[in-house]
mmCIF file of C-alpha atoms and ligand atoms in Angstrom:
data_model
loop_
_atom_site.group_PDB
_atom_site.id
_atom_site.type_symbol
_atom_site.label_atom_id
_atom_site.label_comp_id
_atom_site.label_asym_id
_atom_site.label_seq_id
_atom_site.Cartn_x
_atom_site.Cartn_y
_atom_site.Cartn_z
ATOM 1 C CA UNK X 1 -142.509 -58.914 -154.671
ATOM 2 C CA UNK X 2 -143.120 -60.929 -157.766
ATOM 3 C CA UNK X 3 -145.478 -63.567 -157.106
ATOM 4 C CA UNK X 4 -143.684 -66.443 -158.432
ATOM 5 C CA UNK X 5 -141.153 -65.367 -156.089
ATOM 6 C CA UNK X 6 -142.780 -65.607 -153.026
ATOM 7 C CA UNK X 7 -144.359 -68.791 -153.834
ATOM 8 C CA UNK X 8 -140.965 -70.097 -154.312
ATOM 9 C CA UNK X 9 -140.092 -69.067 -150.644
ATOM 10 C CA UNK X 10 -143.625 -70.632 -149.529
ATOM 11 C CA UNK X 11 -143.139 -73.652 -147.756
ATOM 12 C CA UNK X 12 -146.214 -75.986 -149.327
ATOM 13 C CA UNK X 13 -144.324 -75.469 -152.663
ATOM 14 C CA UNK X 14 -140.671 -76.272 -150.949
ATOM 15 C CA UNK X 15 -142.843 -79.858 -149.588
ATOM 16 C CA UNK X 16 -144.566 -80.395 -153.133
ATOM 17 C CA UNK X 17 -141.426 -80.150 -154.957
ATOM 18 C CA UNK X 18 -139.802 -82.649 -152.262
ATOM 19 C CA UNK X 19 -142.795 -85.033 -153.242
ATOM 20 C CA UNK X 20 -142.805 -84.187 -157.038
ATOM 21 C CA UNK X 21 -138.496 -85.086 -156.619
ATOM 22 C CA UNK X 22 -139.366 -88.315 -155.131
ATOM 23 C CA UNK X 23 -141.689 -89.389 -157.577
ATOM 24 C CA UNK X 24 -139.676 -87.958 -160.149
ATOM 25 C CA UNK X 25 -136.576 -90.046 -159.213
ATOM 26 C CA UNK X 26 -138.378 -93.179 -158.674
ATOM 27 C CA UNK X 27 -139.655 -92.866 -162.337
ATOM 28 C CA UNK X 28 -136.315 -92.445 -163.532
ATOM 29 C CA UNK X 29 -134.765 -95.219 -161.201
ATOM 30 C CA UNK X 30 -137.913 -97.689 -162.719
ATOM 31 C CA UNK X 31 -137.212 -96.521 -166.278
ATOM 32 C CA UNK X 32 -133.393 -96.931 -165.755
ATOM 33 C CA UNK X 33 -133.540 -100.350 -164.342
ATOM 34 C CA UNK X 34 -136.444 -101.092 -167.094
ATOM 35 C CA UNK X 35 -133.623 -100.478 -169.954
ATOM 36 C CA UNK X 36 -131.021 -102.802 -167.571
ATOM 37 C CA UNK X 37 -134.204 -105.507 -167.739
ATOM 38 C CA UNK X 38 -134.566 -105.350 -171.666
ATOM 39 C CA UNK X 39 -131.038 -105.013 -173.144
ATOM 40 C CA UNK X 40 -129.607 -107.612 -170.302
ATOM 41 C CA UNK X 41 -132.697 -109.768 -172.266
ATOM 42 C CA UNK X 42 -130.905 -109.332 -175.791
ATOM 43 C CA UNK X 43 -127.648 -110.463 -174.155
ATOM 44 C CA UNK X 44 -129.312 -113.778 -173.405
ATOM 45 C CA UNK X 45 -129.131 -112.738 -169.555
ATOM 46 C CA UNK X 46 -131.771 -111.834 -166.831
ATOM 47 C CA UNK X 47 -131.305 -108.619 -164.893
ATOM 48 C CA UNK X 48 -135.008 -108.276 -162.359
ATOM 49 C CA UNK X 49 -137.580 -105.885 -163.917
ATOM 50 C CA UNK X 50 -139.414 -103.118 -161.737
ATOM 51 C CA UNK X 51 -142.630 -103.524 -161.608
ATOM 52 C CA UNK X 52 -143.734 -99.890 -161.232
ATOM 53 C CA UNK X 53 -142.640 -99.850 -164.807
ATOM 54 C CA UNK X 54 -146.678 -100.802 -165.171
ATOM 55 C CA UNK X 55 -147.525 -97.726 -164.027
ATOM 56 C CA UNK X 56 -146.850 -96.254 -167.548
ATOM 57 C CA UNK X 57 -149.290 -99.123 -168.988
ATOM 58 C CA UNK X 58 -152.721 -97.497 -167.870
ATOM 59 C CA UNK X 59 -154.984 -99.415 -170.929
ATOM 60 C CA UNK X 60 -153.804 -102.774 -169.473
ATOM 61 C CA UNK X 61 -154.149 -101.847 -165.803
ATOM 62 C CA UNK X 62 -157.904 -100.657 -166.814
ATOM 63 C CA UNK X 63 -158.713 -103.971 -169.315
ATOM 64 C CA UNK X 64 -157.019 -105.762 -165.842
ATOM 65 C CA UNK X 65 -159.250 -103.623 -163.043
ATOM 66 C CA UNK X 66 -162.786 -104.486 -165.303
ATOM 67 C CA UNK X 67 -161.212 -108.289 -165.809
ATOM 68 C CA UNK X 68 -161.036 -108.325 -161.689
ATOM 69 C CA UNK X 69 -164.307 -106.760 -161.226
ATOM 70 C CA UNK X 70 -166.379 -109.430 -163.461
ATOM 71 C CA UNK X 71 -164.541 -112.334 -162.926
ATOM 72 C CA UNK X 72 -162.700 -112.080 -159.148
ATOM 73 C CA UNK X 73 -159.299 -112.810 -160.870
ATOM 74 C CA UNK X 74 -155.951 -110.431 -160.241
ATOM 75 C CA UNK X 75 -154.769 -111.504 -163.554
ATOM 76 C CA UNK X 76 -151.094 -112.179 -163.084
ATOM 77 C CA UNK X 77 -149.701 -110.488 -166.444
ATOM 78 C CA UNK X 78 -149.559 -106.948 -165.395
ATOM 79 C CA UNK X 79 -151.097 -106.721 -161.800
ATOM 80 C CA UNK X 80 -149.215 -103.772 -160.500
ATOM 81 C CA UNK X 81 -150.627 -102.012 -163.610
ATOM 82 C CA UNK X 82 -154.133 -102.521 -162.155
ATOM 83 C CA UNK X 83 -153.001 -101.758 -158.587
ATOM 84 C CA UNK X 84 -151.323 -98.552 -159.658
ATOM 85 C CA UNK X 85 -154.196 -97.390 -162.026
ATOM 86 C CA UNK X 86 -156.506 -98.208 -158.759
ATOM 87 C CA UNK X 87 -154.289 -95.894 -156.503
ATOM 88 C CA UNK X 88 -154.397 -93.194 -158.751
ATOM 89 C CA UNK X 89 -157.980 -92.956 -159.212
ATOM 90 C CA UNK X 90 -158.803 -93.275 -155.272
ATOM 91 C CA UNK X 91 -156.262 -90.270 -154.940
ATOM 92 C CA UNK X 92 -158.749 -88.400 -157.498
ATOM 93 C CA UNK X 93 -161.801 -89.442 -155.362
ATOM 94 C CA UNK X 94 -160.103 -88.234 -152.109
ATOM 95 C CA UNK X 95 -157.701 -85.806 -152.637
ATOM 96 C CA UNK X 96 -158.512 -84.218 -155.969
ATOM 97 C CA UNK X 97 -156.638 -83.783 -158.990
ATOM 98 C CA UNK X 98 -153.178 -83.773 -156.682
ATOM 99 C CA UNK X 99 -151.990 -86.588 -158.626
ATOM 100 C CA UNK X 100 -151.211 -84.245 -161.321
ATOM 101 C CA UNK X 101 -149.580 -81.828 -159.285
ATOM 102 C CA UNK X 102 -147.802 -83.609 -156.912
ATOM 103 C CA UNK X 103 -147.119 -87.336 -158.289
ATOM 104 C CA UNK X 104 -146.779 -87.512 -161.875
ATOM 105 C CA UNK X 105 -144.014 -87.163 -162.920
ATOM 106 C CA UNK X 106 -145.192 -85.331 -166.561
ATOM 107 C CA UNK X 107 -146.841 -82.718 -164.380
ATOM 108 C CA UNK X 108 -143.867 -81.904 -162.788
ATOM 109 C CA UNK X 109 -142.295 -81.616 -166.162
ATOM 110 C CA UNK X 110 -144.848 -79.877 -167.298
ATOM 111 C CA UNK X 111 -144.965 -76.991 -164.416
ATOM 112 C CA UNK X 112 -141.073 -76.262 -165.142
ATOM 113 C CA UNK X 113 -141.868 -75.833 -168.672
ATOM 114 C CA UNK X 114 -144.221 -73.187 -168.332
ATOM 115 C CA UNK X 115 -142.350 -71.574 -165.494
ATOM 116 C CA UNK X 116 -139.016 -71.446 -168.033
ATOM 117 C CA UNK X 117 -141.259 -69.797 -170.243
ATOM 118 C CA UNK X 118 -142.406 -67.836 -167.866
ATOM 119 C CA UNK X 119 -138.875 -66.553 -167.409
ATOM 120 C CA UNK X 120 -138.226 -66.314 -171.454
ATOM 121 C CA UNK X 121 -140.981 -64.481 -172.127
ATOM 122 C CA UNK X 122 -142.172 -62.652 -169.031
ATOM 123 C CA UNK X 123 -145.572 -64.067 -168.630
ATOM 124 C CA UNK X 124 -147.493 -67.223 -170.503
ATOM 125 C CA UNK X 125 -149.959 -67.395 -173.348
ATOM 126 C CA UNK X 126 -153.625 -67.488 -172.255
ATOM 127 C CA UNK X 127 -155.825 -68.816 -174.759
ATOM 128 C CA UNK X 128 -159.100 -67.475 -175.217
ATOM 129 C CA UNK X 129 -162.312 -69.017 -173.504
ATOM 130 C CA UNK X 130 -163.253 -70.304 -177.142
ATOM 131 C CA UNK X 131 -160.608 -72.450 -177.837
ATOM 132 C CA UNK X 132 -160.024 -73.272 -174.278
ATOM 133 C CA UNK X 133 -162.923 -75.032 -173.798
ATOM 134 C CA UNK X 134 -162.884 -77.527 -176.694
ATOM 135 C CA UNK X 135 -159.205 -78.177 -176.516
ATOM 136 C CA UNK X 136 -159.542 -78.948 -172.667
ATOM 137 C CA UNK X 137 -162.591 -81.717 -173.982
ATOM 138 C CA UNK X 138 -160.141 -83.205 -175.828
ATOM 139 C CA UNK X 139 -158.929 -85.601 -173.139
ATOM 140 C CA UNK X 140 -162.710 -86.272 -171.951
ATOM 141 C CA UNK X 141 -163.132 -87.371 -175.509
ATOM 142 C CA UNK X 142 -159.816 -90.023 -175.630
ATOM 143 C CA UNK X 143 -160.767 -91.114 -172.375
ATOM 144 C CA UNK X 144 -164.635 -92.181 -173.157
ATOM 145 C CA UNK X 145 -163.180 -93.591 -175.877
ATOM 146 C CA UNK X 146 -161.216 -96.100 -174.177
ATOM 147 C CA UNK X 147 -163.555 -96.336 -171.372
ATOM 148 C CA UNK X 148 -166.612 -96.910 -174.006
ATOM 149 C CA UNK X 149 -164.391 -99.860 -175.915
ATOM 150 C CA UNK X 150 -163.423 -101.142 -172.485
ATOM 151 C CA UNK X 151 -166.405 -101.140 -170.191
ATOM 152 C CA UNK X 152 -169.373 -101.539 -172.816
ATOM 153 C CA UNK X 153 -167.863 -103.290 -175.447
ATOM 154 C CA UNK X 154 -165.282 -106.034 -174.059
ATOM 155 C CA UNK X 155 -166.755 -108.734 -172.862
ATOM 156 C CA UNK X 156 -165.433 -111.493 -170.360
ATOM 157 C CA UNK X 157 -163.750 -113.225 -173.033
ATOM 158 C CA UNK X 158 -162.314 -110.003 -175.206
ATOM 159 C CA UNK X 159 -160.903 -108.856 -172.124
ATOM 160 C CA UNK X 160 -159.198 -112.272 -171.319
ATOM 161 C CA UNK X 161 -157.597 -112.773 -174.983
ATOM 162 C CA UNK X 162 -156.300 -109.236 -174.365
ATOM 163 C CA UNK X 163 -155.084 -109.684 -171.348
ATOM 164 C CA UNK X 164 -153.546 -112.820 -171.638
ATOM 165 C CA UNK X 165 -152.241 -112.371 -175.058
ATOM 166 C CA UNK X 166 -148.954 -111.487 -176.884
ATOM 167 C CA UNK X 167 -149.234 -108.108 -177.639
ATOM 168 C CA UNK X 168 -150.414 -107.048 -173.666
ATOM 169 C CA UNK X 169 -147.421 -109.411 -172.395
ATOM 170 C CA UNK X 170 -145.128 -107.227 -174.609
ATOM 171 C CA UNK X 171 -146.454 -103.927 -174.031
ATOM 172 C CA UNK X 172 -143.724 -102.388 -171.461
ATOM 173 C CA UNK X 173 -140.932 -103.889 -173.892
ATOM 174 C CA UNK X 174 -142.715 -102.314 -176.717
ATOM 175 C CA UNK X 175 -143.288 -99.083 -174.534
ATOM 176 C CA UNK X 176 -139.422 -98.527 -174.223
ATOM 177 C CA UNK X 177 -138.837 -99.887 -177.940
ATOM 178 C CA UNK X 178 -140.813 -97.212 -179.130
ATOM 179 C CA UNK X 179 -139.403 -94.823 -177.685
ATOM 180 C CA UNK X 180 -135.464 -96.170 -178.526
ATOM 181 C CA UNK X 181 -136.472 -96.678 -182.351
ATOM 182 C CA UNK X 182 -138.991 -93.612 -181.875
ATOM 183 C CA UNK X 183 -140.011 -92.503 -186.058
ATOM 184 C CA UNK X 184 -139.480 -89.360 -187.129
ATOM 185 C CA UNK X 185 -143.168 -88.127 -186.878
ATOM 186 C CA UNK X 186 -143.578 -89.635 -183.279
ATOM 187 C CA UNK X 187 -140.457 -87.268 -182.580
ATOM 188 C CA UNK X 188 -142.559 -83.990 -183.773
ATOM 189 C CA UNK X 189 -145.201 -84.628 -182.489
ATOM 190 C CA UNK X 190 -143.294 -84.985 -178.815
ATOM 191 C CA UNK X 191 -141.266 -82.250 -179.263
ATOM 192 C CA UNK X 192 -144.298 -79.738 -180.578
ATOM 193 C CA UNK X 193 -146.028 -80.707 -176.886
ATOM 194 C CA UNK X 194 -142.937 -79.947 -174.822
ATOM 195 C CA UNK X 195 -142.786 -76.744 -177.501
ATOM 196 C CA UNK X 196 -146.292 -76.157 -176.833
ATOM 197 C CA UNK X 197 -145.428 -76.492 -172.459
ATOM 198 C CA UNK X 198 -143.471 -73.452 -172.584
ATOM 199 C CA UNK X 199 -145.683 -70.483 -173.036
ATOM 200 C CA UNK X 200 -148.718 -72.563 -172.112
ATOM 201 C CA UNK X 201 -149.765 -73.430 -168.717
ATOM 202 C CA UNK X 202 -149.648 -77.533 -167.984
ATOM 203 C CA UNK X 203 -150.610 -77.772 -172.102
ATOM 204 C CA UNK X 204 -150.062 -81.415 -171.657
ATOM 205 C CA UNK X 205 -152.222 -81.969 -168.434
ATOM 206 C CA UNK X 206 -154.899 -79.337 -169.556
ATOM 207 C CA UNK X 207 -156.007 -80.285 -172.535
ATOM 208 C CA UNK X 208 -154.106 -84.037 -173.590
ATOM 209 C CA UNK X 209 -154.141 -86.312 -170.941
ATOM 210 C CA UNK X 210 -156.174 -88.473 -170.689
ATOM 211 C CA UNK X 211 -154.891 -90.213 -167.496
ATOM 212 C CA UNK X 212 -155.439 -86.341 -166.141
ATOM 213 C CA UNK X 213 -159.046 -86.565 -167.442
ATOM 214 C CA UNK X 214 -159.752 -89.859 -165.206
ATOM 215 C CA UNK X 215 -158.615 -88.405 -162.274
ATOM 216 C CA UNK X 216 -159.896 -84.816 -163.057
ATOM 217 C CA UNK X 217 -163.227 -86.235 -163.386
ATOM 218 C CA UNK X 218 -163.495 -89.083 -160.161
ATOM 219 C CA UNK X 219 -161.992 -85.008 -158.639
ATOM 220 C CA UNK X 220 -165.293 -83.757 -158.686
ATOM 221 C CA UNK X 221 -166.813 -86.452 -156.773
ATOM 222 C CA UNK X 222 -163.735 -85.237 -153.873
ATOM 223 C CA UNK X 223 -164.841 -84.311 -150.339
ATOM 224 C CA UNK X 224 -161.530 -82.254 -150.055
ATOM 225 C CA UNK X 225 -162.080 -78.343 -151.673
ATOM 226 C CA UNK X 226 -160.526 -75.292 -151.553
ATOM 227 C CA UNK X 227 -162.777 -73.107 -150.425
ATOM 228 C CA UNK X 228 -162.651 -69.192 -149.745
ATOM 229 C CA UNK X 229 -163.832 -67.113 -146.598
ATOM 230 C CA UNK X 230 -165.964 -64.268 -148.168
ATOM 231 C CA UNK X 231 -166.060 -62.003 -145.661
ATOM 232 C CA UNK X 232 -162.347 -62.179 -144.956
ATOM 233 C CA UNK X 233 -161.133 -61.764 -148.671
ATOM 234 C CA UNK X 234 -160.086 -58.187 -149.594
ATOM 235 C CA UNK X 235 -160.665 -59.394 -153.566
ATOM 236 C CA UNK X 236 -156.556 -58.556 -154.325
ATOM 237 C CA UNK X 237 -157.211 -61.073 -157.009
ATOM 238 C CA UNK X 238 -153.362 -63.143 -155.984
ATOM 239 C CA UNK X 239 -155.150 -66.397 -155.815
ATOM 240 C CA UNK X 240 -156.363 -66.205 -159.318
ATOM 241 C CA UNK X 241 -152.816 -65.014 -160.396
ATOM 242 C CA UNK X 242 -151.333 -67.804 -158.659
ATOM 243 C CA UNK X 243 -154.081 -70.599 -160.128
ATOM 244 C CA UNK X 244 -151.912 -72.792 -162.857
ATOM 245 C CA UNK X 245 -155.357 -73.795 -164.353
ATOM 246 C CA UNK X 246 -156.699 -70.194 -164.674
ATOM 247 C CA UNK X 247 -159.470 -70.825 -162.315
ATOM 248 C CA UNK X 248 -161.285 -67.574 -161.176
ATOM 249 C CA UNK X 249 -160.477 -68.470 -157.056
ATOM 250 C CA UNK X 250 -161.519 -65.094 -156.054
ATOM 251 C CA UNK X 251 -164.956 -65.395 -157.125
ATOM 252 C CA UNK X 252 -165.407 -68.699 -155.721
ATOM 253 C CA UNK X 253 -166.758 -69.793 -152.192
ATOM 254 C CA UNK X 254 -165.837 -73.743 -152.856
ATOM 255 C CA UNK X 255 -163.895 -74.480 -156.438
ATOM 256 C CA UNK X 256 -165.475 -77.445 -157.589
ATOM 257 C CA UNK X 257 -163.666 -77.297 -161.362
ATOM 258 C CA UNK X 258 -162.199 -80.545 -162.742
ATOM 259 C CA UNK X 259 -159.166 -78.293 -163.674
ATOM 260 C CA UNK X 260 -158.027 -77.804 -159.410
ATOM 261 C CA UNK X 261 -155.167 -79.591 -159.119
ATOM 262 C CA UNK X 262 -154.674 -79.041 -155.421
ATOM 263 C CA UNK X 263 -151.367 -77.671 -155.668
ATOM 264 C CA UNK X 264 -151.902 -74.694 -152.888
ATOM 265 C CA UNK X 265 -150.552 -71.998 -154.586
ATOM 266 C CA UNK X 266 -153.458 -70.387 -154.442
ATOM 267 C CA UNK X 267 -153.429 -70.403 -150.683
ATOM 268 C CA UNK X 268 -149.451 -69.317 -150.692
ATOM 269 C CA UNK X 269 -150.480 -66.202 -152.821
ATOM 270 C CA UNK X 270 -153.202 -65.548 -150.277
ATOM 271 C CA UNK X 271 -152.041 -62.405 -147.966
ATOM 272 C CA UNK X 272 -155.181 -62.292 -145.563
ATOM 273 C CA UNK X 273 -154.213 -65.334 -143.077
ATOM 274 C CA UNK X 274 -157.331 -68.149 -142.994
ATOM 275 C CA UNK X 275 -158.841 -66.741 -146.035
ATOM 276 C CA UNK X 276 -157.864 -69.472 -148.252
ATOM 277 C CA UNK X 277 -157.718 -73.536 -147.224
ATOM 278 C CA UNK X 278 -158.375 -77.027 -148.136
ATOM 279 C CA UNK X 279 -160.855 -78.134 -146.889
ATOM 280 C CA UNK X 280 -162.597 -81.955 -145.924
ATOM 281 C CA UNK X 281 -166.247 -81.934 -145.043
ATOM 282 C CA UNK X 282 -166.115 -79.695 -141.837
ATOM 283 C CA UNK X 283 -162.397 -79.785 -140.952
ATOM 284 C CA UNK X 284 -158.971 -78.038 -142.521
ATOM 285 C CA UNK X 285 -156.723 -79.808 -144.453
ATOM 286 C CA UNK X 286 -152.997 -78.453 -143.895
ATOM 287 C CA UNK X 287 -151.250 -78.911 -147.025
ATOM 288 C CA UNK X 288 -148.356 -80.855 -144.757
ATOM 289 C CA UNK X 289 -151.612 -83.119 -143.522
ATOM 290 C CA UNK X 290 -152.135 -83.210 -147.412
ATOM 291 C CA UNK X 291 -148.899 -84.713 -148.408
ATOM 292 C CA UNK X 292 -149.137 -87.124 -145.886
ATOM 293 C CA UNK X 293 -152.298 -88.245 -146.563
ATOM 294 C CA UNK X 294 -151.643 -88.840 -150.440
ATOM 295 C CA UNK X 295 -148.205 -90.428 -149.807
ATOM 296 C CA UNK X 296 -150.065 -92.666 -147.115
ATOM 297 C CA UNK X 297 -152.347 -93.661 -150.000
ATOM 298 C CA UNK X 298 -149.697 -94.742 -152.033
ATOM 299 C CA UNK X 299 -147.602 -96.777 -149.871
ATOM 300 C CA UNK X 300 -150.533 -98.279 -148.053
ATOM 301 C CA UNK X 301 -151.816 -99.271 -151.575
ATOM 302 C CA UNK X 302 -148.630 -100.643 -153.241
ATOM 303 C CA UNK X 303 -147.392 -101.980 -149.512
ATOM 304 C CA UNK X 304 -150.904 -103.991 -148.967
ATOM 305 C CA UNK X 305 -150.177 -105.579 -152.700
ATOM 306 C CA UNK X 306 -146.892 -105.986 -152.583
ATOM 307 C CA UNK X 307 -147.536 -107.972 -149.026
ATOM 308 C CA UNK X 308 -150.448 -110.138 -151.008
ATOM 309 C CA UNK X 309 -147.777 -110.900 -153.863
ATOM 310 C CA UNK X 310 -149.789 -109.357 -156.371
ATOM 311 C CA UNK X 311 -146.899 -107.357 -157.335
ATOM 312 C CA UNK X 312 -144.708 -108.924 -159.658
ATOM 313 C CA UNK X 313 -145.862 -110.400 -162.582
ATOM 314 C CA UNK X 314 -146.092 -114.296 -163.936
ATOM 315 C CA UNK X 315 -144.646 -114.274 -166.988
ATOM 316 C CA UNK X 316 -140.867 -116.243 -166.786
ATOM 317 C CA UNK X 317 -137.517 -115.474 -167.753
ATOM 318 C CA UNK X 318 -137.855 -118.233 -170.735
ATOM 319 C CA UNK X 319 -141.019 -116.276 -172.117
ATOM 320 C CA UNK X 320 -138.937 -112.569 -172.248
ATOM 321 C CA UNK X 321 -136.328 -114.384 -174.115
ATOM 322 C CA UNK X 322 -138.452 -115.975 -176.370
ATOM 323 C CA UNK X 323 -140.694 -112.284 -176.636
ATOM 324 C CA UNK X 324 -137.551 -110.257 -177.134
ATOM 325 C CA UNK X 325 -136.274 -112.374 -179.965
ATOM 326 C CA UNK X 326 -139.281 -111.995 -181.761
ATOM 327 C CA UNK X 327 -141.011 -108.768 -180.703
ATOM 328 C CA UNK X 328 -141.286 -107.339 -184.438
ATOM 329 C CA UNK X 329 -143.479 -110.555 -184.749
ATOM 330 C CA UNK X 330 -147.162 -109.946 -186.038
ATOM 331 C CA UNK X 331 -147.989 -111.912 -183.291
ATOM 332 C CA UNK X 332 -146.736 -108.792 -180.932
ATOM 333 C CA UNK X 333 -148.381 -105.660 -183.090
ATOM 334 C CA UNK X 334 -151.886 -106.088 -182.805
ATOM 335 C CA UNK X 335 -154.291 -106.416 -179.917
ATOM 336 C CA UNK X 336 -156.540 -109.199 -179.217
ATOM 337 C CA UNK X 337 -159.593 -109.140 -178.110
ATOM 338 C CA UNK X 338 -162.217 -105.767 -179.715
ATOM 339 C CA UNK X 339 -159.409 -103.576 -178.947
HETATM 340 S S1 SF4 I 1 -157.502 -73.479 -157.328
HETATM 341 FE FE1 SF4 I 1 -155.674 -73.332 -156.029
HETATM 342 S S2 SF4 I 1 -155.152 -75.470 -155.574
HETATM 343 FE FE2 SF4 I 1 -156.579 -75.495 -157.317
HETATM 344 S S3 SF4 I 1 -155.222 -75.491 -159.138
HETATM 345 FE FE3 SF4 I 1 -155.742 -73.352 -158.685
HETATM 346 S S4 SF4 I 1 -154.034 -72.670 -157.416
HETATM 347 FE FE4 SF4 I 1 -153.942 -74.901 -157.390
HETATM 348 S S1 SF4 I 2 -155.791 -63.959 -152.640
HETATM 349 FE FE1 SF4 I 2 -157.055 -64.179 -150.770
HETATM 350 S S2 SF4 I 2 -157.701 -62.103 -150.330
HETATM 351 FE FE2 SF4 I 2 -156.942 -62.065 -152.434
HETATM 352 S S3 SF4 I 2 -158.774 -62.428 -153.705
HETATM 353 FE FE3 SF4 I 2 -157.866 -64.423 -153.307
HETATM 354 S S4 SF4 I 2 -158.924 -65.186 -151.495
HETATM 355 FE FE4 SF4 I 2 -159.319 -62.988 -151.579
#
């Protein structure tokens, strides 16, 4: 049987698309109800805005996370933006990269883009080791940029006039503006990545994001592996066909790479039973044990905040009316602070 057909029948990817669904809808819900917020704003009224819409602001939740650790304060501008950034990054350091696979919802996108093309075309495009390599550093590279300009260069007070100035207090409205009056080269540029999904594997994930890159790289510091039972494995080679990020699981004893995205298809495509697991420190990690673990994360995380009313944000109905009036302002298109 083909192998994307059993893995389809395998029920770790039956859960995972459950969880990717969830996530999925919730994004769509937030954005949905994030349009409601904005245009009932224009109509001089006040519908509530979701905070998970911060979620989507990752620069301002990172300024916000550095602002907390030097100065104690949970600034009150965007602070589920820090305390979703935070959750993220403690699901790289436990669970690996399963954020990408199992959470976000571009991933998800992503993964049904290559498997249409897939379909189309019969198998994907595989690009050569040489021009893998540098085009996966590409998201390293955006990511120490921002994490260069925002950990060594801002100080106290850059961070502050960021934070608490007009263009960070506009930047979800702006978000969604962007995207409603998108230009014609944004547009291109969007479509040639969703172009550029099809016949390759996670192109987005692999070799642009640099969200992916954060968590990719706190990954590596995981406890929880897969890891590979030599003397079990009959070297059929599924695993590897299976692996979304091309990595070579039937050489490995542990895969360590940035690239594992803890998706278990590897272990679905396995045919020798116990050959194949997760596994944290000494003990198996089922991947049902797996989901609830990460979904734990996250609602322990975002319950724990929203308990400590650090969820919503500060800023008043009278200052979105006054910030949607005059959003094409100078005062809202550039960044304070070094940024
Ligand atoms: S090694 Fe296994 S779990 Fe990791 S990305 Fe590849 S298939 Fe998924
Ligand atoms: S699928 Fe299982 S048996 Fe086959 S090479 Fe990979 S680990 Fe070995």
């Amino acid at each position: 049987m083909n192998i994307e057909k059993r893995l389809r029948k395998a029920k770790t990817q039956k859960l995972r698309l459950i969880v990717q669904l969830f996530f999925a809808s919730a994004s769509v819900v937030t954005g949905c109800k994030f349009i409601l917020f904005v245009h009932s704003l224009e109509k001089g009224k006040f519908v509530s805005r979701p905070p998970g819409v911060e979620a989507f602001l990752p620069l301002s939740g990172l300024v916000g996370l550095k602002f907390w650790g030097v100065t104690g304060v949970i600034n009150s501008i965007h602070p589920a933006a820090i305390f979703l950034l935070l959750t993220f990054m403690l699901m790289g350091l436990f669970l690996k990269r399963g954020f990408c696979s199992w959470v976000c919802p571009f991933g998800f996108l992503s993964e049904y883009l290559w498997k249409l093309g897939e379909k189309v075309f019969g198998k994907n495009l595989k690009l050569p080791r040489g021009l893998d390599y540098p085009l996966r550093s590409i998201k390293y590279i955006v990511l120490g940029l921002f994490l260069w300009d925002i950990l060594f260069r801002m100080d106290v007070n850059a961070l502050a006039s960021f934070i608490y100035g007009p263009y960070n207090r506009a930047a979800d409205i702006k978000m969604l503006l962007f995207f409603e009056r998108i230009s014609t080269f944004s547009f291109f540029v969007i479509l040639s990545f969703v172009l550029f999904s099809i016949p390759i594997k996670n192109f987005w994930c692999r070799y642009l994001c640099p969200y992916g890159a954060l968590v990719g790289f706190l990954s590596m510091f995981s406890p929880m592996k897969i890891k590979r039972n030599i003397s079990t494995c009959i070297d059929c080679k599924l695993c590897t066909e299976a692996c979304p990020s091309s990595i070579k699981v039937h050489l490995a004893k542990t895969v360590y790479s940035d690239e594992c995205n803890a998706c278990f298809r590897c272990v679905d495509a396995c045919p020798v039973p116990d050959t194949l697991y997760m596994k944290l420190g000494k003990k198996r990690v089922s991947p049902f044990a797996y989901a609830v673990l990460l979904l734990a994360l996250f609602f322990l995380v975002t319950g724990v905040v929203r308990l400590k009313g650090y969820w919503y944000n500060s800023i008043t109905r009278k200052e979105y009316k006054y910030i949607i009036k005059h959003i094409d302002d100078p005062e809202f298109s550039h960044r304070s602070g070094s940024q």
